[in-house]
mmCIF file of C-alpha atoms in Angstrom:
data_model
loop_
_atom_site.group_PDB
_atom_site.id
_atom_site.type_symbol
_atom_site.label_atom_id
_atom_site.label_comp_id
_atom_site.label_asym_id
_atom_site.label_seq_id
_atom_site.Cartn_x
_atom_site.Cartn_y
_atom_site.Cartn_z
ATOM 1 C CA UNK A 1 -52.671 46.195 17.079
ATOM 2 C CA UNK A 2 -50.147 44.764 19.487
ATOM 3 C CA UNK A 3 -46.397 44.954 18.635
ATOM 4 C CA UNK A 4 -45.135 41.531 17.546
ATOM 5 C CA UNK A 5 -41.748 42.285 19.071
ATOM 6 C CA UNK A 6 -42.534 43.620 22.557
ATOM 7 C CA UNK A 7 -46.310 43.075 22.823
ATOM 8 C CA UNK A 8 -47.059 46.743 23.527
ATOM 9 C CA UNK A 9 -50.613 47.626 22.535
ATOM 10 C CA UNK A 10 -49.875 51.099 21.169
ATOM 11 C CA UNK A 11 -48.662 51.224 17.544
ATOM 12 C CA UNK A 12 -49.080 53.907 14.987
ATOM 13 C CA UNK A 13 -49.668 53.659 11.234
ATOM 14 C CA UNK A 14 -46.741 55.058 9.215
ATOM 15 C CA UNK A 15 -47.897 54.209 5.699
ATOM 16 C CA UNK A 16 -51.059 52.884 4.117
ATOM 17 C CA UNK A 17 -51.326 51.471 0.575
ATOM 18 C CA UNK A 18 -54.142 49.749 -1.327
ATOM 19 C CA UNK A 19 -53.447 46.653 -3.446
ATOM 20 C CA UNK A 20 -53.703 47.082 -7.173
ATOM 21 C CA UNK A 21 -57.112 45.441 -7.354
ATOM 22 C CA UNK A 22 -58.393 47.158 -4.194
ATOM 23 C CA UNK A 23 -59.046 43.886 -2.378
ATOM 24 C CA UNK A 24 -56.689 44.568 0.517
ATOM 25 C CA UNK A 25 -54.916 47.375 2.390
ATOM 26 C CA UNK A 26 -51.231 47.145 3.456
ATOM 27 C CA UNK A 27 -50.236 49.177 6.485
ATOM 28 C CA UNK A 28 -46.749 49.843 7.826
ATOM 29 C CA UNK A 29 -46.835 50.246 11.592
ATOM 30 C CA UNK A 30 -44.383 51.286 14.288
ATOM 31 C CA UNK A 31 -44.484 50.391 18.015
ATOM 32 C CA UNK A 32 -44.589 53.525 20.207
ATOM 33 C CA UNK A 33 -42.535 51.734 22.877
ATOM 34 C CA UNK A 34 -39.691 49.882 21.115
ATOM 35 C CA UNK A 35 -39.935 51.540 17.584
ATOM 36 C CA UNK A 36 -40.171 48.075 15.917
ATOM 37 C CA UNK A 37 -41.724 48.364 12.434
ATOM 38 C CA UNK A 38 -43.976 45.732 10.909
ATOM 39 C CA UNK A 39 -46.599 45.300 8.169
ATOM 40 C CA UNK A 40 -50.207 44.308 8.491
ATOM 41 C CA UNK A 41 -52.730 43.510 5.817
ATOM 42 C CA UNK A 42 -56.449 44.153 5.966
ATOM 43 C CA UNK A 43 -58.899 42.426 3.664
ATOM 44 C CA UNK A 44 -62.653 41.807 3.842
ATOM 45 C CA UNK A 45 -63.678 38.598 5.468
ATOM 46 C CA UNK A 46 -65.740 36.283 3.333
ATOM 47 C CA UNK A 47 -67.561 34.158 5.841
ATOM 48 C CA UNK A 48 -69.916 32.735 3.286
ATOM 49 C CA UNK A 49 -67.237 31.225 0.985
ATOM 50 C CA UNK A 50 -66.934 27.500 1.612
ATOM 51 C CA UNK A 51 -64.903 24.585 0.185
ATOM 52 C CA UNK A 52 -66.342 21.179 -0.419
ATOM 53 C CA UNK A 53 -63.757 18.491 0.256
ATOM 54 C CA UNK A 54 -63.381 15.227 -1.672
ATOM 55 C CA UNK A 55 -65.093 13.341 1.153
ATOM 56 C CA UNK A 56 -68.138 15.596 0.979
ATOM 57 C CA UNK A 57 -67.352 17.659 4.071
ATOM 58 C CA UNK A 58 -67.817 21.408 3.737
ATOM 59 C CA UNK A 59 -65.581 23.831 5.576
ATOM 60 C CA UNK A 60 -64.981 27.587 5.425
ATOM 61 C CA UNK A 61 -62.432 28.828 2.871
ATOM 62 C CA UNK A 62 -59.111 29.319 4.651
ATOM 63 C CA UNK A 63 -56.671 31.703 2.987
ATOM 64 C CA UNK A 64 -53.912 30.664 5.456
ATOM 65 C CA UNK A 65 -54.361 27.026 4.477
ATOM 66 C CA UNK A 66 -54.095 27.954 0.758
ATOM 67 C CA UNK A 67 -50.971 29.982 1.492
ATOM 68 C CA UNK A 68 -49.415 27.134 3.494
ATOM 69 C CA UNK A 69 -49.930 24.668 0.647
ATOM 70 C CA UNK A 70 -48.241 27.021 -1.834
ATOM 71 C CA UNK A 71 -45.480 27.777 0.654
ATOM 72 C CA UNK A 72 -44.733 24.028 1.032
ATOM 73 C CA UNK A 73 -44.525 23.668 -2.712
ATOM 74 C CA UNK A 74 -42.140 26.590 -3.208
ATOM 75 C CA UNK A 75 -40.010 25.807 -0.151
ATOM 76 C CA UNK A 76 -36.271 26.228 -0.910
ATOM 77 C CA UNK A 77 -37.083 27.390 -4.411
ATOM 78 C CA UNK A 78 -36.222 30.820 -5.830
ATOM 79 C CA UNK A 79 -39.797 32.108 -5.636
ATOM 80 C CA UNK A 80 -40.161 35.502 -3.974
ATOM 81 C CA UNK A 81 -42.678 35.909 -1.153
ATOM 82 C CA UNK A 82 -44.367 38.692 -3.138
ATOM 83 C CA UNK A 83 -45.031 36.206 -5.920
ATOM 84 C CA UNK A 84 -46.627 33.762 -3.495
ATOM 85 C CA UNK A 85 -48.788 36.548 -2.083
ATOM 86 C CA UNK A 86 -49.879 37.492 -5.599
ATOM 87 C CA UNK A 87 -50.742 33.878 -6.342
ATOM 88 C CA UNK A 88 -52.890 33.581 -3.211
ATOM 89 C CA UNK A 89 -54.638 36.881 -4.041
ATOM 90 C CA UNK A 90 -55.288 35.869 -7.666
ATOM 91 C CA UNK A 91 -56.643 32.469 -6.655
ATOM 92 C CA UNK A 92 -58.828 33.922 -3.947
ATOM 93 C CA UNK A 93 -60.122 36.609 -6.350
ATOM 94 C CA UNK A 94 -60.952 33.924 -8.980
ATOM 95 C CA UNK A 95 -62.889 31.931 -6.325
ATOM 96 C CA UNK A 96 -64.698 35.066 -5.099
ATOM 97 C CA UNK A 97 -65.708 35.982 -8.620
ATOM 98 C CA UNK A 98 -67.716 32.767 -9.037
ATOM 99 C CA UNK A 99 -71.475 32.786 -8.798
ATOM 100 C CA UNK A 100 -71.496 30.104 -6.148
ATOM 101 C CA UNK A 101 -70.326 30.394 -2.517
ATOM 102 C CA UNK A 102 -69.296 26.699 -2.368
ATOM 103 C CA UNK A 103 -66.354 25.626 -4.461
ATOM 104 C CA UNK A 104 -64.780 22.169 -4.668
ATOM 105 C CA UNK A 105 -61.336 21.506 -3.298
ATOM 106 C CA UNK A 106 -60.607 20.069 -6.757
ATOM 107 C CA UNK A 107 -61.322 23.452 -8.370
ATOM 108 C CA UNK A 108 -59.050 25.194 -5.858
ATOM 109 C CA UNK A 109 -56.310 22.607 -6.492
ATOM 110 C CA UNK A 110 -56.556 23.089 -10.253
ATOM 111 C CA UNK A 111 -56.247 26.842 -9.861
ATOM 112 C CA UNK A 112 -53.147 26.454 -7.718
ATOM 113 C CA UNK A 113 -51.668 23.937 -10.152
ATOM 114 C CA UNK A 114 -52.216 26.211 -13.161
ATOM 115 C CA UNK A 115 -50.593 29.144 -11.399
ATOM 116 C CA UNK A 116 -47.642 27.200 -9.985
ATOM 117 C CA UNK A 117 -46.918 25.614 -13.391
ATOM 118 C CA UNK A 118 -46.275 29.082 -14.787
ATOM 119 C CA UNK A 119 -44.210 30.215 -11.750
ATOM 120 C CA UNK A 120 -41.922 27.243 -10.963
ATOM 121 C CA UNK A 121 -41.975 23.773 -12.520
ATOM 122 C CA UNK A 122 -40.489 22.052 -9.487
ATOM 123 C CA UNK A 123 -42.981 23.679 -7.145
ATOM 124 C CA UNK A 124 -45.723 22.598 -9.548
ATOM 125 C CA UNK A 125 -44.564 18.966 -9.488
ATOM 126 C CA UNK A 126 -44.308 19.094 -5.658
ATOM 127 C CA UNK A 127 -47.839 20.463 -5.416
ATOM 128 C CA UNK A 128 -49.522 18.047 -7.863
ATOM 129 C CA UNK A 129 -47.735 15.055 -6.284
ATOM 130 C CA UNK A 130 -49.626 15.819 -3.046
ATOM 131 C CA UNK A 131 -52.803 17.324 -4.545
ATOM 132 C CA UNK A 132 -53.442 14.540 -7.105
ATOM 133 C CA UNK A 133 -52.319 11.872 -4.603
ATOM 134 C CA UNK A 134 -50.739 9.636 -7.265
ATOM 135 C CA UNK A 135 -51.374 6.042 -6.412
ATOM 136 C CA UNK A 136 -48.987 4.675 -8.987
ATOM 137 C CA UNK A 137 -45.481 5.699 -9.863
ATOM 138 C CA UNK A 138 -46.449 5.669 -13.549
ATOM 139 C CA UNK A 139 -48.980 8.453 -12.944
ATOM 140 C CA UNK A 140 -46.317 10.617 -11.376
ATOM 141 C CA UNK A 141 -43.868 9.885 -14.208
ATOM 142 C CA UNK A 142 -46.507 10.816 -16.823
ATOM 143 C CA UNK A 143 -47.018 14.192 -15.172
ATOM 144 C CA UNK A 144 -43.260 14.729 -14.878
ATOM 145 C CA UNK A 145 -42.804 13.774 -18.546
ATOM 146 C CA UNK A 146 -45.507 16.253 -19.573
ATOM 147 C CA UNK A 147 -43.696 19.071 -17.754
ATOM 148 C CA UNK A 148 -40.338 18.084 -19.222
ATOM 149 C CA UNK A 149 -41.761 17.766 -22.728
ATOM 150 C CA UNK A 150 -43.290 21.275 -22.418
ATOM 151 C CA UNK A 151 -39.898 22.646 -21.320
ATOM 152 C CA UNK A 152 -38.066 20.877 -24.171
ATOM 153 C CA UNK A 153 -40.560 22.266 -26.702
ATOM 154 C CA UNK A 154 -39.532 25.750 -25.640
ATOM 155 C CA UNK A 155 -35.883 25.067 -26.456
ATOM 156 C CA UNK A 156 -36.068 23.103 -29.719
ATOM 157 C CA UNK A 157 -34.376 24.977 -32.501
ATOM 158 C CA UNK A 158 -36.428 26.103 -35.430
ATOM 159 C CA UNK A 159 -36.377 23.756 -38.389
ATOM 160 C CA UNK A 160 -33.828 24.892 -41.025
ATOM 161 C CA UNK A 161 -35.182 26.151 -44.363
ATOM 162 C CA UNK A 162 -35.177 23.639 -47.207
ATOM 163 C CA UNK A 163 -33.424 26.086 -49.513
ATOM 164 C CA UNK A 164 -30.196 27.635 -48.273
ATOM 165 C CA UNK A 165 -29.922 31.425 -48.938
ATOM 166 C CA UNK A 166 -28.323 32.319 -52.237
ATOM 167 C CA UNK A 167 -24.944 34.023 -51.773
#
């Protein structure tokens, strides 16, 4: 592994840790020339997993592309990078757990939408506005209204009792 700072090819592993679900290994490394420390992740490669696009084209599943889409949605939002990493890992694990090796891009988009809705409402709206490719403003407004209604439902006060307490 070459050092990302100076390019030296000799680095040593300082610390190794498995992810909670055992799907990846995180390694802290240090360059033997400049002492720069960095993190690498190892995970099995799933060459057989493919995504079927809306136009019918089939391409290999690309974890980096999934991450980039989520990163764009959470840009300038208060969403920690660790949360984004967890989202990517959960979505990939869900896809890997399926019986089929070909999944639709629609299925992947729905998984991302569901996860983002729970993490950050603005990021969710950003993502679905691109993913669902709203053709009419009304479609976008309906989705936005649904999110706002769900938020308002959380904050509505409980209905007062019909009978006031006896004092």
